[in-house]
Short mmCIF file of N, CA and C in Angstrom, two decimals:
data_model
loop_
_atom_site.label_atom_id
_atom_site.label_comp_id
_atom_site.label_asym_id
_atom_site.label_seq_id
_atom_site.Cartn_x
_atom_site.Cartn_y
_atom_site.Cartn_z
N MET A 1 -35.78 71.43 154.71
CA MET A 1 -36.92 72.04 154.27
C MET A 1 -36.46 73.15 153.63
N GLU A 2 -37.35 73.47 152.68
CA GLU A 2 -37.43 74.56 151.85
C GLU A 2 -37.69 75.73 152.13
N ASN A 3 -37.24 77.36 151.94
CA ASN A 3 -38.38 78.28 152.72
C ASN A 3 -38.43 79.22 151.38
N PRO A 4 -40.16 78.82 151.32
CA PRO A 4 -40.37 79.68 150.56
C PRO A 4 -40.60 81.23 150.13
N LEU A 5 -40.44 81.77 151.09
CA LEU A 5 -40.69 83.13 151.60
C LEU A 5 -39.69 83.67 151.46
N ASN A 6 -38.34 83.55 151.69
CA ASN A 6 -37.05 84.05 151.72
C ASN A 6 -35.62 83.70 151.49
N HIS A 7 -34.77 84.21 151.67
CA HIS A 7 -33.42 83.37 152.07
C HIS A 7 -32.78 83.77 153.47
N LEU A 8 -33.72 84.03 154.24
CA LEU A 8 -33.22 84.46 155.75
C LEU A 8 -32.57 82.88 156.68
N THR A 9 -31.71 83.51 157.28
CA THR A 9 -31.17 82.16 158.12
C THR A 9 -31.91 81.87 159.43
N GLY A 10 -31.80 81.42 160.69
CA GLY A 10 -32.42 81.19 161.46
C GLY A 10 -32.76 82.24 162.30
N SER A 11 -31.42 82.54 162.23
CA SER A 11 -31.06 84.05 163.38
C SER A 11 -31.87 85.01 162.98
N GLN A 12 -31.86 85.12 161.49
CA GLN A 12 -32.86 86.32 160.91
C GLN A 12 -33.93 86.43 161.03
N TRP A 13 -34.49 85.43 160.80
CA TRP A 13 -36.06 85.06 161.67
C TRP A 13 -36.08 85.25 162.59
N LEU A 14 -35.61 84.79 163.40
CA LEU A 14 -35.88 85.22 165.32
C LEU A 14 -35.83 86.53 165.41
N TYR A 15 -35.14 87.67 164.74
CA TYR A 15 -34.64 89.01 165.00
C TYR A 15 -36.24 89.38 164.46
N TRP A 16 -36.87 89.13 163.64
CA TRP A 16 -38.66 89.39 163.11
C TRP A 16 -39.48 88.82 163.90
N THR A 17 -39.64 87.80 164.74
CA THR A 17 -40.25 87.63 165.32
C THR A 17 -40.55 88.08 166.32
N ASN A 18 -39.83 89.66 166.39
CA ASN A 18 -39.91 90.78 167.56
C ASN A 18 -41.53 91.11 167.22
N SER A 19 -41.99 91.99 168.68
CA SER A 19 -42.83 92.58 168.12
C SER A 19 -42.62 94.06 168.15
N LEU A 20 -41.76 94.36 168.73
CA LEU A 20 -41.53 95.88 168.28
C LEU A 20 -39.89 95.92 167.19
N TYR A 21 -40.06 97.30 166.37
CA TYR A 21 -38.62 96.81 165.78
C TYR A 21 -38.51 98.11 165.24
N PRO A 22 -37.14 98.49 165.51
CA PRO A 22 -36.40 99.71 165.10
C PRO A 22 -36.71 100.38 163.81
N THR A 23 -37.37 101.72 163.87
CA THR A 23 -37.33 102.30 162.38
C THR A 23 -36.25 103.81 162.00
N ASN A 24 -35.68 103.91 163.39
CA ASN A 24 -34.92 105.37 163.29
C ASN A 24 -33.59 105.04 162.70
N PHE A 25 -33.75 105.01 161.90
CA PHE A 25 -32.37 105.14 160.71
C PHE A 25 -32.06 106.34 160.11
N PRO A 26 -30.38 106.29 160.12
CA PRO A 26 -30.26 108.03 160.26
C PRO A 26 -30.56 108.40 158.26
N PRO A 27 -30.25 109.73 158.24
CA PRO A 27 -30.87 109.62 156.88
C PRO A 27 -29.36 108.99 156.25
N ASP A 28 -29.89 108.76 154.90
CA ASP A 28 -29.04 108.12 153.58
C ASP A 28 -28.46 109.55 152.51
N VAL A 29 -27.39 109.33 151.75
CA VAL A 29 -27.84 110.20 150.23
C VAL A 29 -28.52 110.66 149.78
N THR A 30 -29.75 110.37 149.90
CA THR A 30 -31.13 110.75 148.66
C THR A 30 -31.69 111.24 149.79
N HIS A 31 -31.72 111.97 151.09
CA HIS A 31 -32.64 111.98 152.17
C HIS A 31 -32.81 113.82 151.93
N GLN A 32 -32.28 114.45 150.98
CA GLN A 32 -32.27 116.07 150.45
C GLN A 32 -33.70 116.32 149.50
N LEU A 33 -32.89 115.10 148.72
CA LEU A 33 -34.09 115.11 147.69
C LEU A 33 -35.22 114.40 148.24
N ARG A 34 -35.35 113.47 148.91
CA ARG A 34 -36.31 112.24 149.02
C ARG A 34 -37.81 113.01 149.67
N LYS A 35 -36.95 114.00 151.22
CA LYS A 35 -37.96 114.97 152.25
C LYS A 35 -38.31 116.01 151.60
N ARG A 36 -38.46 116.00 150.39
CA ARG A 36 -39.53 116.98 149.69
C ARG A 36 -40.40 116.60 149.63
N HIS A 37 -40.83 115.28 149.63
CA HIS A 37 -42.36 114.68 149.71
C HIS A 37 -42.77 115.03 150.81
N GLY A 38 -42.14 114.48 152.35
CA GLY A 38 -42.43 114.81 153.67
C GLY A 38 -42.95 113.25 154.23
N ALA A 39 -43.25 112.56 153.73
CA ALA A 39 -43.35 111.13 154.23
C ALA A 39 -42.88 110.44 154.01
N ILE A 40 -41.80 110.26 153.94
CA ILE A 40 -41.05 109.49 153.23
C ILE A 40 -40.65 108.01 154.34
N LYS A 41 -40.32 106.99 153.83
CA LYS A 41 -39.40 106.00 154.59
C LYS A 41 -38.21 105.34 154.54
N PRO A 42 -37.28 105.40 155.26
CA PRO A 42 -35.89 104.94 155.19
C PRO A 42 -35.84 103.98 154.21
N PRO A 43 -34.86 103.73 152.56
CA PRO A 43 -34.71 103.03 152.25
C PRO A 43 -34.07 101.22 153.15
N GLU A 44 -33.83 101.85 153.88
CA GLU A 44 -33.09 100.61 154.63
C GLU A 44 -33.50 100.06 155.49
N LEU A 45 -34.86 100.59 155.67
CA LEU A 45 -36.14 100.08 156.62
C LEU A 45 -36.96 99.14 155.43
N MET A 46 -36.86 99.48 154.36
CA MET A 46 -37.99 98.88 153.41
C MET A 46 -37.41 97.68 152.77
N ALA A 47 -36.20 97.84 152.49
CA ALA A 47 -35.01 96.74 152.67
C ALA A 47 -34.95 95.63 153.68
N GLU A 48 -34.97 95.66 154.56
CA GLU A 48 -35.29 95.01 155.47
C GLU A 48 -36.66 94.12 155.16
N ILE A 49 -37.44 94.92 155.27
CA ILE A 49 -38.91 93.99 154.83
C ILE A 49 -39.14 93.48 154.05
N ILE A 50 -37.82 94.04 152.65
CA ILE A 50 -38.14 93.22 151.11
C ILE A 50 -37.40 92.03 151.50
N ALA A 51 -36.59 92.16 152.34
CA ALA A 51 -35.53 91.30 152.25
C ALA A 51 -36.33 89.64 153.23
N PHE A 52 -37.25 90.32 153.85
CA PHE A 52 -37.71 88.99 154.85
C PHE A 52 -38.88 88.93 153.84
N PHE A 53 -39.85 89.66 153.15
CA PHE A 53 -40.71 88.87 152.52
C PHE A 53 -40.58 88.37 150.77
N THR A 54 -39.31 88.23 150.37
CA THR A 54 -39.04 88.06 149.01
C THR A 54 -37.91 87.43 148.91
N LYS A 55 -37.73 87.16 147.99
CA LYS A 55 -36.24 86.25 147.16
C LYS A 55 -35.60 87.15 146.36
N GLU A 56 -34.06 87.23 146.22
CA GLU A 56 -33.33 88.22 145.18
C GLU A 56 -33.97 87.45 143.72
N GLY A 57 -34.51 88.76 143.00
CA GLY A 57 -34.94 88.52 141.98
C GLY A 57 -36.15 89.29 141.05
N GLU A 58 -37.10 88.87 142.77
CA GLU A 58 -38.47 88.39 142.96
C GLU A 58 -38.95 90.54 142.41
N LEU A 59 -40.30 90.40 142.14
CA LEU A 59 -41.13 91.96 141.65
C LEU A 59 -41.28 92.32 143.01
N VAL A 60 -41.24 93.47 143.01
CA VAL A 60 -41.89 94.20 144.11
C VAL A 60 -42.49 95.38 143.54
N LEU A 61 -44.02 95.41 144.38
CA LEU A 61 -44.67 96.79 143.74
C LEU A 61 -44.99 97.50 144.92
N ASP A 62 -44.75 99.03 144.38
CA ASP A 62 -45.86 99.81 145.25
C ASP A 62 -46.37 100.81 144.43
N PRO A 63 -47.90 100.59 144.79
CA PRO A 63 -48.57 101.42 143.87
C PRO A 63 -49.06 102.72 144.34
N PHE A 64 -48.58 103.10 145.35
CA PHE A 64 -48.46 104.34 145.89
C PHE A 64 -47.46 105.07 146.26
N ALA A 65 -46.16 105.04 144.97
CA ALA A 65 -44.64 104.82 145.54
C ALA A 65 -44.42 106.40 146.03
N GLY A 66 -44.88 107.25 145.59
CA GLY A 66 -44.34 108.61 146.28
C GLY A 66 -42.71 109.05 145.95
N VAL A 67 -41.65 109.39 146.74
CA VAL A 67 -40.23 109.12 145.75
C VAL A 67 -39.35 108.10 145.60
N GLY A 68 -40.36 106.81 146.14
CA GLY A 68 -39.47 105.70 145.64
C GLY A 68 -38.90 105.33 146.64
N SER A 69 -39.04 105.21 147.88
CA SER A 69 -38.44 104.76 148.90
C SER A 69 -38.97 103.07 148.85
N THR A 70 -39.36 102.41 148.78
CA THR A 70 -39.62 101.13 148.31
C THR A 70 -38.96 100.27 147.22
N LEU A 71 -38.82 101.14 146.11
CA LEU A 71 -38.19 101.05 144.86
C LEU A 71 -36.26 100.81 144.91
N LEU A 72 -36.03 102.29 146.18
CA LEU A 72 -34.43 102.11 146.69
C LEU A 72 -34.55 100.85 147.81
N GLY A 73 -35.46 100.54 148.73
CA GLY A 73 -34.86 99.34 149.46
C GLY A 73 -34.85 98.31 148.64
N ALA A 74 -36.03 98.21 147.77
CA ALA A 74 -35.51 96.88 146.72
C ALA A 74 -34.68 96.88 146.10
N ALA A 75 -33.55 97.95 145.56
CA ALA A 75 -32.62 97.88 144.90
C ALA A 75 -31.17 97.68 145.77
N LEU A 76 -31.29 98.02 146.83
CA LEU A 76 -30.31 97.40 147.97
C LEU A 76 -30.59 95.86 148.16
N GLU A 77 -31.89 95.74 147.80
CA GLU A 77 -31.86 93.98 148.05
C GLU A 77 -32.11 93.24 146.79
N GLN A 78 -31.59 93.54 145.70
CA GLN A 78 -31.33 93.13 144.31
C GLN A 78 -32.88 92.71 143.94
N ARG A 79 -34.20 93.12 144.16
CA ARG A 79 -35.25 92.90 143.75
C ARG A 79 -35.05 93.85 142.45
N ARG A 80 -36.37 93.34 141.86
CA ARG A 80 -36.95 94.16 140.50
C ARG A 80 -37.88 95.03 141.21
N ALA A 81 -38.34 96.13 140.59
CA ALA A 81 -39.66 96.95 141.33
C ALA A 81 -40.06 97.96 140.50
N VAL A 82 -41.59 97.79 140.76
CA VAL A 82 -42.39 99.21 140.04
C VAL A 82 -43.07 99.51 140.60
N GLY A 83 -42.88 100.90 140.84
CA GLY A 83 -43.55 102.04 141.46
C GLY A 83 -44.95 102.71 140.60
N ILE A 84 -46.13 103.11 141.03
CA ILE A 84 -47.32 103.52 140.57
C ILE A 84 -47.26 105.00 141.10
N GLU A 85 -47.19 105.83 140.62
CA GLU A 85 -47.63 107.42 141.13
C GLU A 85 -48.31 108.41 140.34
N LEU A 86 -49.59 108.86 140.86
CA LEU A 86 -49.73 109.86 140.79
C LEU A 86 -49.02 111.19 140.36
N ASN A 87 -48.41 112.24 141.32
CA ASN A 87 -47.71 113.05 141.10
C ASN A 87 -46.39 112.88 140.36
N ALA A 88 -45.88 114.02 139.46
CA ALA A 88 -44.99 113.64 138.60
C ALA A 88 -43.84 114.22 138.79
N ASP A 89 -44.28 115.30 139.82
CA ASP A 89 -43.04 115.68 140.50
C ASP A 89 -42.24 114.52 141.60
N TRP A 90 -42.71 113.78 142.13
CA TRP A 90 -42.21 112.82 142.74
C TRP A 90 -41.81 112.12 142.37
N ILE A 91 -42.44 111.32 140.63
CA ILE A 91 -41.74 110.48 139.61
C ILE A 91 -39.95 111.33 139.48
N ARG A 92 -40.11 112.67 139.07
CA ARG A 92 -39.05 113.14 139.22
C ARG A 92 -37.69 113.17 139.73
N ILE A 93 -38.27 113.49 141.03
CA ILE A 93 -37.29 113.16 141.82
C ILE A 93 -36.77 111.92 142.40
N PHE A 94 -37.22 110.70 141.45
CA PHE A 94 -37.11 109.57 142.30
C PHE A 94 -36.12 109.39 140.85
N ARG A 95 -36.20 109.87 139.94
CA ARG A 95 -36.01 109.74 138.73
C ARG A 95 -34.10 110.54 138.92
N GLU A 96 -34.43 111.61 139.11
CA GLU A 96 -32.97 112.35 139.28
C GLU A 96 -32.24 111.47 140.65
N ILE A 97 -32.60 110.63 141.42
CA ILE A 97 -32.34 110.19 142.67
C ILE A 97 -31.42 108.63 141.38
N SER A 98 -32.13 108.08 140.72
CA SER A 98 -31.62 106.97 139.90
C SER A 98 -30.16 106.87 139.04
N ALA A 99 -30.72 108.41 138.64
CA ALA A 99 -29.55 108.93 137.56
C ALA A 99 -28.55 109.37 138.61
N THR A 100 -28.28 109.95 139.88
CA THR A 100 -27.22 110.78 140.55
C THR A 100 -26.28 109.28 141.62
N PHE A 101 -27.37 108.62 141.96
CA PHE A 101 -27.03 107.41 142.95
C PHE A 101 -27.17 106.25 142.60
N SER A 102 -26.21 105.40 143.21
CA SER A 102 -25.88 104.13 142.86
C SER A 102 -25.93 102.97 143.62
N VAL A 103 -25.81 101.79 144.10
CA VAL A 103 -25.79 100.47 145.14
C VAL A 103 -24.77 100.27 145.46
N GLY A 104 -24.10 100.82 146.73
CA GLY A 104 -22.33 100.07 146.75
C GLY A 104 -22.51 99.17 147.66
N GLU A 105 -21.59 98.38 148.67
CA GLU A 105 -21.45 97.65 149.58
C GLU A 105 -22.20 97.70 150.91
N GLN A 106 -21.99 99.66 151.10
CA GLN A 106 -22.56 99.87 152.06
C GLN A 106 -23.86 100.18 152.01
N GLY A 107 -24.23 100.62 150.85
CA GLY A 107 -25.74 101.20 150.76
C GLY A 107 -25.98 101.66 149.82
N ILE A 108 -26.65 102.91 149.56
CA ILE A 108 -26.69 104.00 148.32
C ILE A 108 -25.89 104.70 148.57
N ILE A 109 -24.82 104.85 147.25
CA ILE A 109 -23.89 106.05 147.19
C ILE A 109 -23.94 106.75 146.08
N ARG A 110 -23.77 107.65 146.33
CA ARG A 110 -23.39 109.41 145.23
C ARG A 110 -22.65 109.02 144.62
N GLY A 111 -23.17 109.08 143.02
CA GLY A 111 -22.32 108.76 141.77
C GLY A 111 -22.56 107.18 141.04
N LYS A 112 -21.96 107.07 140.52
CA LYS A 112 -22.61 105.77 139.61
C LYS A 112 -21.46 104.25 139.40
N ALA A 113 -20.44 104.73 140.84
CA ALA A 113 -19.32 103.31 141.01
C ALA A 113 -20.32 102.28 141.63
N GLY A 114 -21.40 102.29 141.72
CA GLY A 114 -21.88 100.83 142.38
C GLY A 114 -23.15 100.51 141.12
N ARG A 115 -24.20 99.33 141.85
CA ARG A 115 -25.11 99.16 141.12
C ARG A 115 -25.86 99.62 140.75
N GLU A 116 -26.61 99.89 139.47
CA GLU A 116 -27.62 100.39 139.18
C GLU A 116 -28.71 100.60 139.83
N ILE A 117 -29.59 101.48 140.32
CA ILE A 117 -31.04 101.84 140.54
C ILE A 117 -31.76 101.42 139.67
N LYS A 118 -32.36 100.58 139.59
CA LYS A 118 -33.34 99.88 137.94
C LYS A 118 -34.76 99.94 138.35
N GLY A 119 -35.41 100.30 139.96
CA GLY A 119 -36.84 100.51 139.51
C GLY A 119 -37.33 101.35 138.83
N PHE A 120 -38.25 101.16 138.49
CA PHE A 120 -39.21 101.46 137.44
C PHE A 120 -40.49 102.20 138.14
N MET A 121 -40.63 103.64 137.56
CA MET A 121 -42.13 104.32 137.99
C MET A 121 -42.80 104.71 136.55
N ILE A 122 -44.01 104.22 137.16
CA ILE A 122 -45.14 104.49 136.06
C ILE A 122 -45.93 105.65 136.89
N HIS A 123 -46.34 106.68 135.91
CA HIS A 123 -46.81 107.90 136.15
C HIS A 123 -48.41 107.03 135.88
N GLY A 124 -49.70 107.06 136.67
CA GLY A 124 -50.88 106.98 136.35
C GLY A 124 -51.34 106.73 137.82
N ASP A 125 -52.81 106.78 137.79
CA ASP A 125 -53.75 106.18 138.30
C ASP A 125 -53.62 104.81 138.93
N CYS A 126 -53.00 104.55 140.17
CA CYS A 126 -52.95 102.92 140.47
C CYS A 126 -53.83 101.98 140.19
N LEU A 127 -55.37 102.51 139.72
CA LEU A 127 -56.47 101.61 139.78
C LEU A 127 -56.55 101.14 138.41
N GLU A 128 -55.85 101.98 137.57
CA GLU A 128 -55.58 101.86 136.63
C GLU A 128 -54.52 101.10 136.37
N GLU A 129 -53.45 101.60 136.30
CA GLU A 129 -52.33 100.78 136.17
C GLU A 129 -52.14 99.86 136.55
N LEU A 130 -52.58 99.29 137.25
CA LEU A 130 -52.80 97.79 138.24
C LEU A 130 -53.56 96.52 137.30
N LYS A 131 -54.26 97.19 136.90
CA LYS A 131 -55.17 96.24 135.72
C LYS A 131 -54.39 95.59 134.84
N LYS A 132 -53.14 96.90 134.00
CA LYS A 132 -52.43 96.58 133.24
C LYS A 132 -51.42 94.99 133.89
N ILE A 133 -51.22 95.20 135.08
CA ILE A 133 -50.30 93.80 135.64
C ILE A 133 -51.20 92.47 135.32
N PRO A 134 -49.96 91.61 134.88
CA PRO A 134 -50.74 90.09 134.43
C PRO A 134 -50.92 89.74 136.12
N SER A 135 -52.21 88.44 136.17
CA SER A 135 -52.32 87.88 137.52
C SER A 135 -50.81 87.09 137.93
N ALA A 136 -50.93 87.31 139.22
CA ALA A 136 -49.75 86.49 140.15
C ALA A 136 -48.26 86.25 139.78
N GLN A 137 -47.78 87.84 139.22
CA GLN A 137 -46.77 88.24 139.09
C GLN A 137 -46.05 89.05 140.21
N VAL A 138 -46.52 89.37 140.87
CA VAL A 138 -45.42 90.45 142.04
C VAL A 138 -45.86 89.16 143.34
N ALA A 139 -44.52 89.64 143.77
CA ALA A 139 -43.74 88.59 145.39
C ALA A 139 -44.28 89.69 146.26
N ALA A 140 -44.67 90.81 146.13
CA ALA A 140 -44.67 91.49 147.49
C ALA A 140 -45.08 92.98 147.04
N ILE A 141 -46.54 93.50 147.76
CA ILE A 141 -46.29 94.74 147.75
C ILE A 141 -46.54 95.26 148.99
N ILE A 142 -45.69 96.40 148.83
CA ILE A 142 -44.92 97.35 150.19
C ILE A 142 -45.52 98.43 149.62
N THR A 143 -46.32 99.03 150.59
CA THR A 143 -46.80 100.62 150.14
C THR A 143 -47.20 101.21 151.67
N ASP A 144 -47.68 102.29 151.50
CA ASP A 144 -48.72 102.98 152.53
C ASP A 144 -49.77 103.57 151.59
N PRO A 145 -50.65 103.52 151.75
CA PRO A 145 -51.95 104.60 150.96
C PRO A 145 -52.12 105.73 151.19
N PRO A 146 -52.37 106.24 150.53
CA PRO A 146 -52.97 107.74 150.54
C PRO A 146 -53.76 107.97 151.80
N TYR A 147 -53.09 108.42 152.93
CA TYR A 147 -54.00 109.22 154.27
C TYR A 147 -55.39 109.34 153.86
N GLY A 148 -56.61 109.19 154.32
CA GLY A 148 -58.31 109.20 154.05
C GLY A 148 -58.08 110.93 154.23
N CYS A 149 -59.42 111.17 153.26
CA CYS A 149 -60.05 112.53 153.37
C CYS A 149 -60.11 112.95 154.83
N ASP A 150 -60.33 112.52 155.95
CA ASP A 150 -60.51 112.92 157.56
C ASP A 150 -59.23 113.15 157.74
N HIS A 151 -58.13 112.98 157.50
CA HIS A 151 -57.02 113.85 158.15
C HIS A 151 -55.85 114.58 156.94
N ARG A 152 -57.08 114.95 155.69
CA ARG A 152 -56.24 116.16 155.09
C ARG A 152 -56.15 117.72 155.33
N VAL A 153 -57.12 118.05 156.24
CA VAL A 153 -56.97 119.27 156.78
C VAL A 153 -56.02 119.28 158.02
N THR A 154 -55.83 117.67 159.38
CA THR A 154 -55.21 118.11 160.20
C THR A 154 -53.51 118.11 159.51
N PHE A 155 -53.50 117.08 158.66
CA PHE A 155 -52.02 116.68 158.36
C PHE A 155 -50.88 117.93 158.07
N THR A 156 -52.10 119.28 156.79
CA THR A 156 -51.31 120.19 156.57
C THR A 156 -51.52 121.17 157.46
N GLN A 157 -51.97 121.38 158.38
CA GLN A 157 -51.91 122.32 159.32
C GLN A 157 -50.85 122.01 160.38
N GLU A 158 -50.39 120.76 161.07
CA GLU A 158 -49.55 119.89 161.75
C GLU A 158 -48.34 119.46 160.95
N THR A 159 -47.81 119.49 160.01
CA THR A 159 -46.97 118.68 159.50
C THR A 159 -46.29 119.55 158.31
N ASN A 160 -45.11 119.44 157.56
CA ASN A 160 -45.07 119.39 156.48
C ASN A 160 -45.16 119.19 155.11
N PHE A 161 -45.90 118.26 155.50
CA PHE A 161 -46.16 116.89 154.28
C PHE A 161 -46.73 117.38 153.25
N SER A 162 -46.06 117.34 152.19
CA SER A 162 -46.93 117.82 150.87
C SER A 162 -47.25 116.52 149.94
N MET A 163 -47.88 115.84 149.95
CA MET A 163 -47.98 114.77 149.54
C MET A 163 -48.91 114.83 148.94
N TYR A 164 -50.02 116.01 149.27
CA TYR A 164 -51.34 116.04 149.12
C TYR A 164 -51.39 116.58 147.56
N ASN A 165 -52.29 115.89 146.70
CA ASN A 165 -52.41 116.67 145.63
C ASN A 165 -53.80 117.30 144.95
N PRO A 166 -54.28 118.25 145.41
CA PRO A 166 -55.66 118.58 145.66
C PRO A 166 -56.20 119.18 144.40
N GLY A 167 -57.40 118.81 144.48
CA GLY A 167 -58.00 118.93 143.25
C GLY A 167 -57.85 117.37 142.21
N GLU A 168 -57.46 116.59 142.47
CA GLU A 168 -56.78 115.58 141.51
C GLU A 168 -57.98 114.33 142.19
N THR A 169 -58.39 114.05 141.22
CA THR A 169 -59.90 113.18 141.51
C THR A 169 -59.48 111.63 142.12
N GLN A 170 -58.42 111.41 140.83
CA GLN A 170 -57.84 110.24 141.15
C GLN A 170 -57.08 109.44 142.57
N ASP A 171 -56.72 110.85 142.94
CA ASP A 171 -56.13 110.32 144.58
C ASP A 171 -57.26 110.39 145.45
N LEU A 172 -57.05 109.13 145.96
CA LEU A 172 -58.14 108.39 146.95
C LEU A 172 -58.18 109.15 148.02
N GLY A 173 -56.70 110.10 148.45
CA GLY A 173 -56.88 110.93 149.63
C GLY A 173 -58.16 112.14 149.32
N ASN A 174 -58.52 112.56 148.72
CA ASN A 174 -59.75 113.06 147.77
C ASN A 174 -60.70 113.04 147.98
N ALA A 175 -60.92 111.51 148.75
CA ALA A 175 -62.31 110.96 148.24
C ALA A 175 -63.33 112.04 149.03
N PRO A 176 -64.43 111.90 148.45
CA PRO A 176 -65.44 113.05 149.35
C PRO A 176 -65.44 113.01 150.85
N ASP A 177 -65.53 111.72 151.07
CA ASP A 177 -66.05 111.04 152.25
C ASP A 177 -65.70 109.76 152.63
N PHE A 178 -65.50 109.56 154.07
CA PHE A 178 -64.70 107.99 154.26
C PHE A 178 -65.56 106.74 153.69
N PRO A 179 -66.59 106.60 153.66
CA PRO A 179 -66.99 105.32 152.89
C PRO A 179 -66.55 105.60 151.46
N ALA A 180 -66.30 106.70 150.73
CA ALA A 180 -65.69 106.74 149.18
C ALA A 180 -64.54 106.15 148.83
N TYR A 181 -64.27 106.78 150.28
CA TYR A 181 -62.42 106.26 150.28
C TYR A 181 -62.03 104.55 150.40
N LEU A 182 -63.23 104.51 151.11
CA LEU A 182 -62.85 102.62 152.07
C LEU A 182 -63.36 101.92 150.13
N ALA A 183 -64.61 102.33 149.54
CA ALA A 183 -64.96 101.92 148.26
C ALA A 183 -63.81 101.52 147.21
N LYS A 184 -63.22 102.99 146.76
CA LYS A 184 -61.31 103.18 146.12
C LYS A 184 -60.83 102.26 147.18
N MET A 185 -60.36 101.99 147.91
CA MET A 185 -59.74 101.15 148.62
C MET A 185 -59.31 99.77 148.20
N GLY A 186 -61.44 99.76 148.36
CA GLY A 186 -61.74 98.08 148.25
C GLY A 186 -61.45 97.38 146.76
N VAL A 187 -61.49 98.62 145.95
CA VAL A 187 -60.99 98.32 144.03
C VAL A 187 -59.53 97.65 144.07
N PHE A 188 -58.49 99.09 145.29
CA PHE A 188 -57.23 98.55 144.86
C PHE A 188 -56.62 96.84 145.61
N ALA A 189 -57.90 96.61 146.65
CA ALA A 189 -57.36 95.27 147.16
C ALA A 189 -57.42 94.24 146.40
N ARG A 190 -59.01 94.51 145.99
CA ARG A 190 -59.05 93.64 144.24
C ARG A 190 -57.74 92.95 143.75
N GLU A 191 -57.67 94.35 143.13
CA GLU A 191 -56.23 94.71 142.16
C GLU A 191 -55.26 93.89 142.69
N ALA A 192 -54.84 94.55 143.59
CA ALA A 192 -53.54 93.89 144.28
C ALA A 192 -53.15 92.63 144.96
N PHE A 193 -54.53 91.97 145.03
CA PHE A 193 -55.07 90.74 145.24
C PHE A 193 -54.60 89.53 143.98
N ARG A 194 -55.33 89.98 142.76
CA ARG A 194 -55.08 89.73 141.92
C ARG A 194 -53.50 89.27 141.45
N VAL A 195 -52.77 90.37 141.52
CA VAL A 195 -51.38 90.67 141.03
C VAL A 195 -49.96 89.94 141.78
N LEU A 196 -50.76 89.74 143.12
CA LEU A 196 -49.83 88.74 143.84
C LEU A 196 -49.53 87.18 143.51
N GLN A 197 -48.29 86.89 143.69
CA GLN A 197 -48.46 85.41 143.57
C GLN A 197 -49.12 84.79 145.04
N PRO A 198 -49.32 83.25 144.31
CA PRO A 198 -50.43 83.01 145.54
C PRO A 198 -48.84 82.45 146.14
#
């Protein structure tokens, strides 16, 4: 019987059936650049998630891409990847990483001796950019949406996270209240569903 989801072995599938999953990966060689964002995910973790939900060559989308950890994970697993990001600073960091690093046998390496990091980053509002993607083209959407308006004050006081775009009306995290945030997330969810493969 063919596995329509991924190319994992039976033992790899069994590992993924655990209720708890370790996420404490050591910092990789791109960490110094990526940590400017604050709320980053280990590319190795993203690679494992991507390997479970997609097959080699399929398209992965991160509509709230930040500095591109999902795109780096896709590069590790030889998937095509597109990210959408409002903040041009985060896109510049991803492009610097793509220009400085490559994918080697053991992960991301400094220099261009490995495979090119080919993820493509779009600067824009995901609610608008998703409309440009044809229906049923994306194998997986892997992201963490903007933190809601209710958490903005406590996050900036309690963390060094710098992912907020104050005054940027397109940033879903700047919604005036929780119902407005949920309404925008609903628009996002409908477009996400449309672009996903059945």
